[in-house]
CSV table of C-alpha atoms and ligand atoms in Angstrom, one decimal:
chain,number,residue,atom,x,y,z
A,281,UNK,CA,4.4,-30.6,21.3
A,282,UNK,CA,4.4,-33.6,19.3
A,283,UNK,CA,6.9,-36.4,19.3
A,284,UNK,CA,5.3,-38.4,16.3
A,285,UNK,CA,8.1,-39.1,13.9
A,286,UNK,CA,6.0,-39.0,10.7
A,287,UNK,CA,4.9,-35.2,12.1
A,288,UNK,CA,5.0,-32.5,9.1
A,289,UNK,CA,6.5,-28.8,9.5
A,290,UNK,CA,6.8,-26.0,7.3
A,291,UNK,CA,6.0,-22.9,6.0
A,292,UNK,CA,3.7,-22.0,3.1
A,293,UNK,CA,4.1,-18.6,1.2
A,294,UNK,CA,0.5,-17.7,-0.2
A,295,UNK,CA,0.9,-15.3,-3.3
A,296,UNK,CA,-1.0,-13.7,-6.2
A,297,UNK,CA,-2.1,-10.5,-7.6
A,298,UNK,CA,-4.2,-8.1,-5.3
A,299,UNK,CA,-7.8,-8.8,-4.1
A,300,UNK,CA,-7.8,-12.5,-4.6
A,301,UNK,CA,-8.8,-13.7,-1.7
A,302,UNK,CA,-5.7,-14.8,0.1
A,303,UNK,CA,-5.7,-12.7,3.1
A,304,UNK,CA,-9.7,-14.3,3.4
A,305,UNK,CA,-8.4,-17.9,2.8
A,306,UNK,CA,-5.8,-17.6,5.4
A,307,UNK,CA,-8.9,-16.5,8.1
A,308,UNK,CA,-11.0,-18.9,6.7
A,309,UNK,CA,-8.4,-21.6,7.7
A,310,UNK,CA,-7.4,-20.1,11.3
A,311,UNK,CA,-10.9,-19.8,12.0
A,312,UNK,CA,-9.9,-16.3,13.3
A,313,UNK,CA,-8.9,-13.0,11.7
A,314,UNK,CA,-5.1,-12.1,11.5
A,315,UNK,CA,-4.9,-10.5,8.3
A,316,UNK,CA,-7.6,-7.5,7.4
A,317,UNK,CA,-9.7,-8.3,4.1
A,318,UNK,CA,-11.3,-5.5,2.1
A,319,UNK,CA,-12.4,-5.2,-1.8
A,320,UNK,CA,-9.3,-3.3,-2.6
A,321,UNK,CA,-6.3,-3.7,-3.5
A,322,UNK,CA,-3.1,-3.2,-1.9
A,323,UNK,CA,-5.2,-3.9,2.1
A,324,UNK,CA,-2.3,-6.5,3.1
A,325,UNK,CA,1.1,-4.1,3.4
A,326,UNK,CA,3.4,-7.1,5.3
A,327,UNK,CA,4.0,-10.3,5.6
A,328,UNK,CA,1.9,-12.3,8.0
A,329,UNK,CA,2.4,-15.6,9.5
A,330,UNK,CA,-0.6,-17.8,10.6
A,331,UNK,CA,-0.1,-20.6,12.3
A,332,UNK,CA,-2.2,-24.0,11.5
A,333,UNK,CA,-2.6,-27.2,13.5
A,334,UNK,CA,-3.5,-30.5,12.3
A,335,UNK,CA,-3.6,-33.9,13.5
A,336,UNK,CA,-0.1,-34.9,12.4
A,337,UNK,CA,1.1,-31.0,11.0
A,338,UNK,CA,1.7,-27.9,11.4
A,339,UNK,CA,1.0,-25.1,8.8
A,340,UNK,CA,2.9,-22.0,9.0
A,341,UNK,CA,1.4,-19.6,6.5
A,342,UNK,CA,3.1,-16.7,5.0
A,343,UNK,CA,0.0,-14.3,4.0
A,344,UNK,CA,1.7,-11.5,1.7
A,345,UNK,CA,0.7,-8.4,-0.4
A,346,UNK,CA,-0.2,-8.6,-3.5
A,347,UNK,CA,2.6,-8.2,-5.9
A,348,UNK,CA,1.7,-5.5,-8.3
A,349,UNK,CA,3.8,-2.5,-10.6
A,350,UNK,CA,5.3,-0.8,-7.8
A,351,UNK,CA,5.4,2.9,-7.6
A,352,UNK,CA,7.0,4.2,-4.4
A,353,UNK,CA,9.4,2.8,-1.6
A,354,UNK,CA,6.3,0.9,0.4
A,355,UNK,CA,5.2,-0.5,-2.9
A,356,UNK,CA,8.5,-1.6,-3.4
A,357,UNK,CA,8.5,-3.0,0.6
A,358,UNK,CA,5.3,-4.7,-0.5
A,359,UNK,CA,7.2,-7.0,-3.5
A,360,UNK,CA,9.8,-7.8,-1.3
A,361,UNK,CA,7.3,-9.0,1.2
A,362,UNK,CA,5.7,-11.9,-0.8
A,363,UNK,CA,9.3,-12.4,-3.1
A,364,UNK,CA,11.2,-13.2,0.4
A,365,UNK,CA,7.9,-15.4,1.9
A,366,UNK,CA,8.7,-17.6,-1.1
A,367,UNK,CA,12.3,-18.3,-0.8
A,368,UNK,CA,11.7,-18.7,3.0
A,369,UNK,CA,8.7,-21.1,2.0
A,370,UNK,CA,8.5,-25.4,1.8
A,371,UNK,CA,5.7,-24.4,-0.8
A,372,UNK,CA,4.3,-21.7,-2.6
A,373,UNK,CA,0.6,-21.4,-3.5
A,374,UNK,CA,0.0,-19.4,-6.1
A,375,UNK,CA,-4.1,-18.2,-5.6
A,376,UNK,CA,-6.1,-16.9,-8.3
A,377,UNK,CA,-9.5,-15.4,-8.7
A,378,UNK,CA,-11.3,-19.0,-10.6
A,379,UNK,CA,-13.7,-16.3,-12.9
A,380,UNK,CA,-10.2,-15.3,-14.8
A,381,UNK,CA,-6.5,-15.6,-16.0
A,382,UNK,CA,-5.0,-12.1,-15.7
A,383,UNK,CA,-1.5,-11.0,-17.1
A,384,UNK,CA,-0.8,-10.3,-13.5
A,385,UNK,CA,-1.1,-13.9,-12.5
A,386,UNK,CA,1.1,-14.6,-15.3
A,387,UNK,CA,3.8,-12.1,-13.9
A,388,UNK,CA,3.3,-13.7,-10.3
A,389,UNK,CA,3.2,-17.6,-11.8
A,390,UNK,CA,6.6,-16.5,-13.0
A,391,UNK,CA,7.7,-15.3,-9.8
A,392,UNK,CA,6.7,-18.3,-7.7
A,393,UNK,CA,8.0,-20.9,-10.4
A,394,UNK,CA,11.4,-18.6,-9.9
A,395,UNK,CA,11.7,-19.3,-6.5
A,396,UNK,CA,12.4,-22.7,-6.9
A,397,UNK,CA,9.7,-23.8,-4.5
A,398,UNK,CA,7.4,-26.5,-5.5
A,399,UNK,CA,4.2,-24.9,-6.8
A,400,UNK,CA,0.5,-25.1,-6.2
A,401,UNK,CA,-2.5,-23.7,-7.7
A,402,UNK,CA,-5.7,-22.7,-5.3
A,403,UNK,CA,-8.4,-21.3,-7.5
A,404,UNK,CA,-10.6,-19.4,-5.3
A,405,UNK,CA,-14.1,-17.9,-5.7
A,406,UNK,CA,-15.3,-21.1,-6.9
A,407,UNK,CA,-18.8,-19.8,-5.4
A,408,UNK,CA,-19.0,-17.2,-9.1
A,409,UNK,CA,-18.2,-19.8,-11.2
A,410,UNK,CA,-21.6,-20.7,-12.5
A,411,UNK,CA,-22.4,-23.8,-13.6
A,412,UNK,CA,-20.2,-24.9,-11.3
A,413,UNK,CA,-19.0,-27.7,-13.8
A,414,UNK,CA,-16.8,-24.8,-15.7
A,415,UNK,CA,-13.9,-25.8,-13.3
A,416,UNK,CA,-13.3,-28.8,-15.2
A,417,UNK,CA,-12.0,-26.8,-18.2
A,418,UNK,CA,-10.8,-23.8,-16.8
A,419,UNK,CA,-8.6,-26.2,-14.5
A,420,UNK,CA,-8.1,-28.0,-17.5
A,421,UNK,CA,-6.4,-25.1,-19.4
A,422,UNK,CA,-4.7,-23.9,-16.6
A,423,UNK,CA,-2.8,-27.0,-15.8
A,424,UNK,CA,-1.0,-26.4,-19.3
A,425,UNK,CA,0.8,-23.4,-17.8
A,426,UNK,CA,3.3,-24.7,-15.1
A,427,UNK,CA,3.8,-28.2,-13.6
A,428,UNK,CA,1.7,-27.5,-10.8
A,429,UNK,CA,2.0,-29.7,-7.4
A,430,UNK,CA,-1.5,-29.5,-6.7
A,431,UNK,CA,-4.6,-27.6,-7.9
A,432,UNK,CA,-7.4,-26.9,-5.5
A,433,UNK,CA,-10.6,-25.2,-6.3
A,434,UNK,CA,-12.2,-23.7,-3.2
A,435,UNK,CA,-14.6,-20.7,-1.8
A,436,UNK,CA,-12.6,-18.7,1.1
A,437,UNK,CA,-15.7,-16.8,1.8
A,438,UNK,CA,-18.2,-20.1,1.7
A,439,UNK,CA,-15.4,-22.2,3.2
A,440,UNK,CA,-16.3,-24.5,0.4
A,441,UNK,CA,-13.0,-27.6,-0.3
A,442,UNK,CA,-10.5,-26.3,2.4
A,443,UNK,CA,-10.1,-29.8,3.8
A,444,UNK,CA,-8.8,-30.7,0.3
A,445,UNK,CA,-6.0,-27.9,0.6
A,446,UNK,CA,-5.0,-29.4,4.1
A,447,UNK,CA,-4.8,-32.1,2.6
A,448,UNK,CA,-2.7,-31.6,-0.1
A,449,UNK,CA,-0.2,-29.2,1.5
A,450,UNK,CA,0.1,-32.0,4.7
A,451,UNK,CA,1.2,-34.2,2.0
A,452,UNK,CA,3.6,-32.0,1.0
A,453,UNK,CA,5.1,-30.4,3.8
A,454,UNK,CA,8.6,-31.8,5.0
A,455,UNK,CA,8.9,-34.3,8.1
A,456,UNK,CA,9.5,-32.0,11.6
A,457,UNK,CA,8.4,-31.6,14.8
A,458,UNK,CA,5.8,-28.2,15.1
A,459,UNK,CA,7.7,-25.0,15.0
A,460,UNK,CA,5.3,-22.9,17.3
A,461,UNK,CA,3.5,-23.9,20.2
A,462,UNK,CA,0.0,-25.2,19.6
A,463,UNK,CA,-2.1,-21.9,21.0
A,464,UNK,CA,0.1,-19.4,19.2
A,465,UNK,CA,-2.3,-18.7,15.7
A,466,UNK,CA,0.1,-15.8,14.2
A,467,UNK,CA,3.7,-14.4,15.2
A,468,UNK,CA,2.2,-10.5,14.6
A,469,UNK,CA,1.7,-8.4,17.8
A,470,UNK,CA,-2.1,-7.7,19.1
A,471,UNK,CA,-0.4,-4.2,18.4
A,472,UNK,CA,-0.2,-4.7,14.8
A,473,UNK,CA,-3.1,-6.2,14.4
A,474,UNK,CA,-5.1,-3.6,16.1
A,475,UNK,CA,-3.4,-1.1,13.9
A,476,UNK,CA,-4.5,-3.3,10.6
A,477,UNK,CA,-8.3,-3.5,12.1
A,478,UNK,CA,-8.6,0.4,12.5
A,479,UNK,CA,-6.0,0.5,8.5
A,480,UNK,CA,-9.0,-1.2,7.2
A,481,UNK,CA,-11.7,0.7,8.5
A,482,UNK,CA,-9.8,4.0,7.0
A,483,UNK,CA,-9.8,1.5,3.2
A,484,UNK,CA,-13.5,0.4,3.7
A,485,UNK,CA,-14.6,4.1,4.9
A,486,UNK,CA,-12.2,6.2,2.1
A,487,UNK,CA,-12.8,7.0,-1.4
A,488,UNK,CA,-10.5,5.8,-4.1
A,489,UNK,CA,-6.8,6.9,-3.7
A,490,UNK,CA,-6.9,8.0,-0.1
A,491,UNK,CA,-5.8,4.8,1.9
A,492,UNK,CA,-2.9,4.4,-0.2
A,493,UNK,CA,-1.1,7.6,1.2
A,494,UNK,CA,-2.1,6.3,4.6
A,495,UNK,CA,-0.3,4.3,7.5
A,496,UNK,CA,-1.4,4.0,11.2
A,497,UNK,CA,0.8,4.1,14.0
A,498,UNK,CA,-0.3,2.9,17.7
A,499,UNK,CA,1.1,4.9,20.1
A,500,UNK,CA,-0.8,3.6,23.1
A,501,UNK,CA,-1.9,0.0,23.7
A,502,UNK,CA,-2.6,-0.4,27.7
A,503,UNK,CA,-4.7,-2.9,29.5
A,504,UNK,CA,-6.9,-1.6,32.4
A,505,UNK,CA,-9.0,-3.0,34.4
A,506,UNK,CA,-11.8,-1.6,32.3
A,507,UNK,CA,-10.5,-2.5,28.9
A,508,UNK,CA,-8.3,-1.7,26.0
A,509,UNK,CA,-6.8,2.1,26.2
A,510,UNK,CA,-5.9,2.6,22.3
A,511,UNK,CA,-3.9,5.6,21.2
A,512,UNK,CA,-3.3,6.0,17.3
A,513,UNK,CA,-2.1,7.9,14.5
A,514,UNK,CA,-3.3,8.2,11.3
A,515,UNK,CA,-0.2,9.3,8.8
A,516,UNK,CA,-1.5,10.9,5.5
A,517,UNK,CA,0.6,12.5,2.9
A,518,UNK,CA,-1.3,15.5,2.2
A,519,UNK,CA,-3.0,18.4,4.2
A,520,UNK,CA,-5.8,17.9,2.0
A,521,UNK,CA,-6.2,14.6,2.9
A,522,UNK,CA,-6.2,15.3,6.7
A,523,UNK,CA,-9.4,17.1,6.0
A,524,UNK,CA,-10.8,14.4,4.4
A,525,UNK,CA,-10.1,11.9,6.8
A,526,UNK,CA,-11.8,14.2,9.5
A,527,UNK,CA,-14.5,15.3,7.3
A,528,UNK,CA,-17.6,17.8,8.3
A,529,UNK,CA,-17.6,18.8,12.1
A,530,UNK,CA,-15.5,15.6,12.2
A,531,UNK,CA,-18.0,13.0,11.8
A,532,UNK,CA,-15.8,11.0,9.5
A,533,UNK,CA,-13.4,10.3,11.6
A,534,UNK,CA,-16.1,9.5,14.3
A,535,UNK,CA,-17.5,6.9,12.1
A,536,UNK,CA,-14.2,5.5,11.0
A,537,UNK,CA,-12.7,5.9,15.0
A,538,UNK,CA,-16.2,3.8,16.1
A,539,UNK,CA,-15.9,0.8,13.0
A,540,UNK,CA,-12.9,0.2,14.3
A,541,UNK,CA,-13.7,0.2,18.1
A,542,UNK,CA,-15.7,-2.5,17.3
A,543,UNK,CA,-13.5,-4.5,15.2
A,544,UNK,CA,-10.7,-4.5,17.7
A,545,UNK,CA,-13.5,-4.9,20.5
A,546,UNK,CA,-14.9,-8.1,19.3
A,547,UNK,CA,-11.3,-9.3,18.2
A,548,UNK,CA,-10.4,-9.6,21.9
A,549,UNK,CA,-14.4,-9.6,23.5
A,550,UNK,CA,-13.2,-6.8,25.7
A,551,UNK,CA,-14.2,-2.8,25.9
A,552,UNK,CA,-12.0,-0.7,23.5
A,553,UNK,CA,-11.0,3.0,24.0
A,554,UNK,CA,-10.2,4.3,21.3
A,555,UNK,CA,-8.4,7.7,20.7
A,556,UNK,CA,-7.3,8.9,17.3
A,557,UNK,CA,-5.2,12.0,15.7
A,558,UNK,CA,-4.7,12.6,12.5
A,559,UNK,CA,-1.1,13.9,11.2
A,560,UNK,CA,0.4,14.6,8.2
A,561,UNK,CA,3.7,13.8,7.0
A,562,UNK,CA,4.5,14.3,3.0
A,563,UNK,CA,6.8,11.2,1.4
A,564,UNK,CA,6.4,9.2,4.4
A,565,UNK,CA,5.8,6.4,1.9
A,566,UNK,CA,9.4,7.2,0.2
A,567,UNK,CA,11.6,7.7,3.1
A,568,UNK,CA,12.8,4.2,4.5
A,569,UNK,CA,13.3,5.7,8.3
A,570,UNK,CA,10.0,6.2,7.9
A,571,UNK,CA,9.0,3.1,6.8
A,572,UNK,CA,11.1,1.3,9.1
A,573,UNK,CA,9.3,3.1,12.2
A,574,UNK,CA,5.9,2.4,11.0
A,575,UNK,CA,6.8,-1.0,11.1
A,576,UNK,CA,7.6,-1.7,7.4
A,577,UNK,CA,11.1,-3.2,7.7
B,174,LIG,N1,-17.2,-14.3,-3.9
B,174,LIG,C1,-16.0,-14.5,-3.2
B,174,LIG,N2,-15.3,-13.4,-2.7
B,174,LIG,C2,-14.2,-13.6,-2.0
B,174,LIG,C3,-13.8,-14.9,-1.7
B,174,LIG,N3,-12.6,-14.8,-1.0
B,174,LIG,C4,-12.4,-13.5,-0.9
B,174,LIG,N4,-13.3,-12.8,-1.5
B,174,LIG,C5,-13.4,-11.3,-1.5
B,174,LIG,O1,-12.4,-10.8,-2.3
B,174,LIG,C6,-11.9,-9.5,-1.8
B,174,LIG,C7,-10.5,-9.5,-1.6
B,174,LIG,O2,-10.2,-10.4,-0.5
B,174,LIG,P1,-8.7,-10.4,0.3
B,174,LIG,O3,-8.7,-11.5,1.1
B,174,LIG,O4,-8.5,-9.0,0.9
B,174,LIG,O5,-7.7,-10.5,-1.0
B,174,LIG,P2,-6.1,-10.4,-1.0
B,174,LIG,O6,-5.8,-9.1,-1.5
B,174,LIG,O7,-5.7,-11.5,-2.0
B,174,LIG,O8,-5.6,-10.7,0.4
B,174,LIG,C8,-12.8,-9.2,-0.6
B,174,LIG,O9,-13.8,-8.4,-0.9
B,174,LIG,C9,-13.2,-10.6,-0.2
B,174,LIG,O10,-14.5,-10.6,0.6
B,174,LIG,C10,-14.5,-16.1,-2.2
B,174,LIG,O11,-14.2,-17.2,-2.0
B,174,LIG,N5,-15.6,-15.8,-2.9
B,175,LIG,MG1,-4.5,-9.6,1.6
């Protein structure tokens, strides 16, 4: 670990509305996927910490869910998630989708300026803005809304400006020595995350409202000498949905049971078996035992 005396440490708490791109920016950075990305909403449930080294600093990011109207217990979890990643934060990026202002931004602007925490602004998607000269005024407009510590236009997905978002949170990180050793990139099990990789296959793979009602729960994770032995649950809230999830002569759950084999496969390069039952438990997502032993606590 470093014994430089001009070394930077602390955390950063990335927030915004749903399906920004945060849980991408935070892989894009790591170089390595910690927190599962889909086009919906509500596909980060906790708080994740990735951990990014520098010459001269380390970045501990605090990925979180999406704050949004909460509706039931998790939802509820989900808030708390990204409201306590800010007060444990050194600085709070607020990200936003560059094409638009939403309300919701608004209601989450509001939020981080609350915390107290020194504020910056990453607008993301930079790659739909077109002509790409657009920034200047939309940044422009948006610097009127909050005293903003830094603004950074980037592309997560094209991995367009990052450097300048190093930079700029570097800068503004407190003086410390590194926090986590150097080869450790996120403080999450390989448990959870192999639990996220097969949660996001059941999003990508699901229509509409389905995932929602859904948790996963690893009940075997065992190295052999010929790979990865997974065993997991998939919760669901209603019987209907079982069915669903299973699908004709089960070939859903093949399909959904092989995506993920391959996901957690390449996440570790090693072979992955993978066995999967489906239960159902009604309110799971309103009872906080529950919660608390599918890991939302
Ligand atoms: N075009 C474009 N899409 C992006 C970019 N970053 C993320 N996305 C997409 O936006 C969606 C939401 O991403 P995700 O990281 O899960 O957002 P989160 O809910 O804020 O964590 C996914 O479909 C991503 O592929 C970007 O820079 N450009
Ligand atoms: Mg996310």
């Amino acid at each position: 670990m470093s014994t430089d005396p001009e070394h930077r440490c602390g955390q950063v708490a990335l927030v915004g509305r749903p399906n920004v791109g945060k849980s991408s920016l935070l892989n894009r950075l790591l170089g390595q996927k910690i927190s599962i990305v889909t086009h919906k909403a509500q596909t980060t449930r906790h708080r994740i910490q990735g951990i990014h080294n520098l010459p001269g600093a380390q970045i501990v990011f605090i990925d979180t869910p999406g704050i949004h109207a909460a509706g039931n217990a998790l939802g509820r979890y989900m808030n708390q998630a990204a409201r306590g990643a800010m007060q444990d934060a050194d600085i709070v990026v607020l990200v936003t989708d560059a094409t638009r202002w939403t309300a919701q931004d608004e209601v989450v602007l509001a939020a981080a300026r609350d915390s107290g925490r020194p504020v910056g602004w990453v607008l993301n998607k930079i790659d739909r803005v077109h002509p790409r000269t657009r920034l200047l005024a939309i940044i422009a407009e948006g610097r009127e809304r909050a005293p903003f510590a830094f603004i950074v236009p980037l592309s997560a997905q094209q991995g367009d400006n990052l450097a300048s978002l190093e930079q700029e949170l570097a800068a503004h990180l407190p003086v410390g020595p590194a926090l986590f050793e150097e080869d450790i990139p996120t403080d999450r099990s390989e448990r959870f995350i192999a639990a996220e990789l097969l949660r996001e296959q059941l999003l990508l793979h699901l229509h509409e409202e389905l995932p929602y009602g859904m948790t996963v729960e690893i009940e075997r994770f065992v190295r052999t000498d010929t790979g990865l032995e997974l065993g997991a649950v998939i919760w669901v809230a209603r019987e209907s949905h079982k069915g669903m999830v299973i699908g004709k002569q089960g070939e859903q759950l093949k399909r959904i049971g092989r995506a993920a084999r391959l996901e957690i496969s390449a996440q570790w390069q090693e072979p992955v078996f993978l066995s999967l039952w489906v239960k159902v438990r009604e309110n799971w997502a309103d009872e906080p035992a529950l919660l608390t032993r599918f890991g939302y606590d």
